[in-house]
Amino acid sequence: RCSQRVAPYAMAVDTLLKSLRQLQQDPTNPKYLTIDTSTDAFKRSLDVPGAVDFLRSMGYRFSYVRKELLELSVGVLDPAVLHVGIAALEQIQRDSKEYRKNKAELVFDKEINQILALADHDMQEALARSKFLSKTPSEPTVGGGIISVQLGSTTRIQRKFEGDDCLQDVLDWLGAHGS
């Protein structure tokens, strides 16, 4: 049940699965027996509904000394429970539509960010973008309609176009952001 709560969060599913597999391979390694929930890495990938509950179902408990630490004592580690947890996460990767949708969004965002950053490092890309920009009509100072485009989940671009600008003008403007 806990695994189903994290299914819509592909990064959390992947991180949990990798962590549990590492724990399974090396169950006495202190590195895999303690999770610091205050780190940026935890917040970026595991700070989602159900992740801490899933870890608790695997036997992790919050530390009495440092409240932000999840700890798993070697004596509490149950190989059968670990196996069931890994199998549940693998099933999510195989069967969950929510997981696949979120995974595709993450891959798309990564590709968009790579494209947006490419002009900083690639002269050909910078030249292609400047060619598109040279074809783009100037932005009206008065009137016009705003076109806003969301590029992935983090970048939004927008500008005004005149009523008689055509679709090719909009495409040229988009090309100026990544060819």
Short mmCIF file of C-alpha atoms in Angstrom, two decimals:
data_model
loop_
_atom_site.label_atom_id
_atom_site.label_comp_id
_atom_site.label_asym_id
_atom_site.label_seq_id
_atom_site.Cartn_x
_atom_site.Cartn_y
_atom_site.Cartn_z
CA ARG A 1 0.00 0.00 0.00
CA CYS A 2 2.80 2.46 0.84
CA SER A 3 4.43 1.77 -2.52
CA GLN A 4 1.25 2.82 -4.34
CA ARG A 5 1.39 6.25 -2.66
CA VAL A 6 4.82 6.93 -4.20
CA ALA A 7 3.89 5.55 -7.65
CA PRO A 8 3.17 9.01 -9.18
CA TYR A 9 6.69 10.15 -8.22
CA ALA A 10 9.11 8.37 -10.55
CA MET A 11 12.23 9.86 -8.99
CA ALA A 12 11.16 8.64 -5.55
CA VAL A 13 10.36 5.15 -6.85
CA ASP A 14 13.72 4.94 -8.64
CA THR A 15 15.63 6.26 -5.62
CA LEU A 16 13.90 3.92 -3.19
CA LEU A 17 14.48 0.94 -5.46
CA LYS A 18 18.17 1.75 -5.93
CA SER A 19 18.62 2.27 -2.18
CA LEU A 20 16.89 -0.98 -1.25
CA ARG A 21 18.89 -2.95 -3.82
CA GLN A 22 22.11 -1.50 -2.40
CA LEU A 23 20.96 -2.39 1.10
CA GLN A 24 20.14 -5.91 -0.08
CA GLN A 25 23.65 -6.27 -1.57
CA ASP A 26 25.45 -4.89 1.50
CA PRO A 27 23.12 -5.07 4.53
CA THR A 28 25.75 -4.18 7.13
CA ASN A 29 27.05 -1.04 5.40
CA PRO A 30 26.22 1.93 7.67
CA LYS A 31 25.81 4.11 4.57
CA TYR A 32 22.61 2.20 3.67
CA LEU A 33 21.28 1.97 7.21
CA THR A 34 20.90 5.73 7.79
CA ILE A 35 18.95 8.30 5.77
CA ASP A 36 19.22 12.02 6.56
CA THR A 37 15.84 13.56 5.71
CA SER A 38 17.22 17.11 6.02
CA THR A 39 19.54 16.89 2.99
CA ASP A 40 18.82 18.52 -0.36
CA ALA A 41 19.12 15.11 -2.03
CA PHE A 42 16.36 13.69 0.17
CA LYS A 43 14.14 16.73 -0.35
CA ARG A 44 14.68 16.60 -4.12
CA SER A 45 13.85 12.92 -4.59
CA LEU A 46 12.11 11.44 -1.55
CA ASP A 47 10.15 14.29 0.04
CA VAL A 48 6.88 13.02 -1.46
CA PRO A 49 3.74 11.49 0.03
CA GLY A 50 4.33 7.91 1.13
CA ALA A 51 8.14 7.76 0.87
CA VAL A 52 8.84 7.96 4.61
CA ASP A 53 5.95 5.57 5.31
CA PHE A 54 7.44 3.14 2.79
CA LEU A 55 10.84 3.35 4.48
CA ARG A 56 9.21 2.81 7.86
CA SER A 57 7.49 -0.29 6.48
CA MET A 58 10.97 -1.56 5.57
CA GLY A 59 12.01 -1.16 9.22
CA TYR A 60 13.55 2.33 9.28
CA ARG A 61 12.77 4.40 12.37
CA PHE A 62 13.43 8.03 13.25
CA SER A 63 16.46 8.47 15.49
CA TYR A 64 15.93 9.53 19.09
CA VAL A 65 19.20 11.48 18.99
CA ARG A 66 18.84 13.27 15.64
CA LYS A 67 15.18 13.64 14.71
CA GLU A 68 15.93 14.09 10.98
CA LEU A 69 17.64 10.69 10.67
CA LEU A 70 15.90 7.51 9.62
CA GLU A 71 17.83 4.51 10.90
CA LEU A 72 17.59 0.81 10.24
CA SER A 73 19.19 -1.45 12.77
CA VAL A 74 20.84 -4.57 11.38
CA GLY A 75 18.88 -6.66 13.89
CA VAL A 76 15.58 -5.28 12.56
CA LEU A 77 16.46 -5.75 8.89
CA ASP A 78 14.23 -8.50 7.51
CA PRO A 79 15.40 -9.89 4.14
CA ALA A 80 11.87 -11.08 3.33
CA VAL A 81 10.38 -7.62 3.92
CA LEU A 82 13.18 -6.08 1.87
CA HIS A 83 12.45 -8.52 -0.97
CA VAL A 84 8.73 -7.66 -0.88
CA GLY A 85 9.51 -3.92 -0.92
CA ILE A 86 11.84 -4.27 -3.91
CA ALA A 87 9.26 -6.39 -5.75
CA ALA A 88 6.54 -3.79 -5.09
CA LEU A 89 8.71 -0.98 -6.49
CA GLU A 90 9.69 -3.07 -9.52
CA GLN A 91 6.01 -3.73 -10.18
CA ILE A 92 5.31 0.01 -10.09
CA GLN A 93 8.05 0.59 -12.67
CA ARG A 94 6.53 -2.11 -14.88
CA ASP A 95 2.80 -1.52 -14.46
CA SER A 96 1.98 1.94 -13.12
CA LYS A 97 0.61 4.45 -15.63
CA GLU A 98 1.22 7.25 -13.11
CA TYR A 99 4.88 6.23 -12.79
CA ARG A 100 5.38 6.07 -16.58
CA LYS A 101 3.69 9.45 -17.07
CA ASN A 102 5.85 11.14 -14.44
CA LYS A 103 9.00 9.42 -15.74
CA ALA A 104 8.25 10.70 -19.26
CA GLU A 105 7.74 14.23 -17.88
CA LEU A 106 11.09 14.05 -16.07
CA VAL A 107 12.87 12.87 -19.23
CA PHE A 108 11.15 15.62 -21.26
CA ASP A 109 12.14 18.29 -18.73
CA LYS A 110 15.73 17.09 -18.78
CA GLU A 111 15.83 17.25 -22.59
CA ILE A 112 14.25 20.73 -22.66
CA ASN A 113 16.79 22.01 -20.13
CA GLN A 114 19.64 20.53 -22.18
CA ILE A 115 18.31 22.23 -25.32
CA LEU A 116 17.92 25.57 -23.54
CA ALA A 117 21.48 25.37 -22.18
CA LEU A 118 22.98 24.23 -25.49
CA ALA A 119 23.50 27.74 -26.91
CA ASP A 120 25.87 28.51 -24.06
CA HIS A 121 28.25 25.78 -25.23
CA ASP A 122 27.58 25.22 -28.95
CA MET A 123 28.41 27.85 -31.55
CA GLN A 124 26.28 26.14 -34.24
CA GLU A 125 23.26 26.19 -31.95
CA ALA A 126 23.85 29.85 -31.10
CA LEU A 127 24.05 30.70 -34.83
CA ALA A 128 20.86 28.75 -35.59
CA ARG A 129 19.04 30.56 -32.82
CA SER A 130 20.24 33.97 -34.02
CA LYS A 131 19.01 33.11 -37.54
CA PHE A 132 15.54 32.37 -36.16
CA LEU A 133 15.64 35.53 -34.06
CA SER A 134 16.50 37.65 -37.11
CA LYS A 135 13.31 36.38 -38.82
CA THR A 136 11.14 37.17 -35.80
CA PRO A 137 9.19 40.45 -36.08
CA SER A 138 9.78 43.06 -33.41
CA GLU A 139 7.51 42.91 -30.40
CA PRO A 140 4.74 45.51 -30.40
CA THR A 141 4.96 48.11 -27.65
CA VAL A 142 1.23 48.82 -27.72
CA GLY A 143 -1.54 46.35 -28.39
CA GLY A 144 -0.98 42.88 -29.73
CA GLY A 145 -1.74 39.57 -28.12
CA ILE A 146 0.46 37.68 -25.68
CA ILE A 147 1.59 34.19 -26.53
CA SER A 148 2.93 32.16 -23.63
CA VAL A 149 4.64 28.79 -24.02
CA GLN A 150 5.60 26.43 -21.20
CA LEU A 151 8.87 24.62 -21.97
CA GLY A 152 8.95 21.65 -19.64
CA SER A 153 7.95 22.27 -16.04
CA THR A 154 10.41 25.04 -15.21
CA THR A 155 10.63 27.49 -18.11
CA ARG A 156 7.91 29.74 -19.49
CA ILE A 157 8.51 32.15 -22.36
CA GLN A 158 6.10 34.81 -23.54
CA ARG A 159 5.90 37.84 -25.74
CA LYS A 160 3.42 39.94 -27.72
CA PHE A 161 2.62 39.51 -31.39
CA GLU A 162 0.63 41.76 -33.71
CA GLY A 163 -2.71 40.51 -34.99
CA ASP A 164 -1.34 40.16 -38.52
CA ASP A 165 1.77 38.16 -37.51
CA CYS A 166 1.58 34.60 -38.81
CA LEU A 167 2.31 31.18 -37.39
CA GLN A 168 5.77 31.17 -39.00
CA ASP A 169 6.64 34.27 -36.94
CA VAL A 170 5.72 32.39 -33.75
CA LEU A 171 7.73 29.35 -34.88
CA ASP A 172 10.74 31.56 -35.59
CA TRP A 173 10.44 33.04 -32.10
CA LEU A 174 10.32 29.53 -30.62
CA GLY A 175 13.34 28.52 -32.74
CA ALA A 176 15.27 31.41 -31.23
CA HIS A 177 14.95 29.59 -27.89
CA GLY A 178 16.18 26.24 -29.21
CA SER A 179 16.51 24.92 -32.73
#
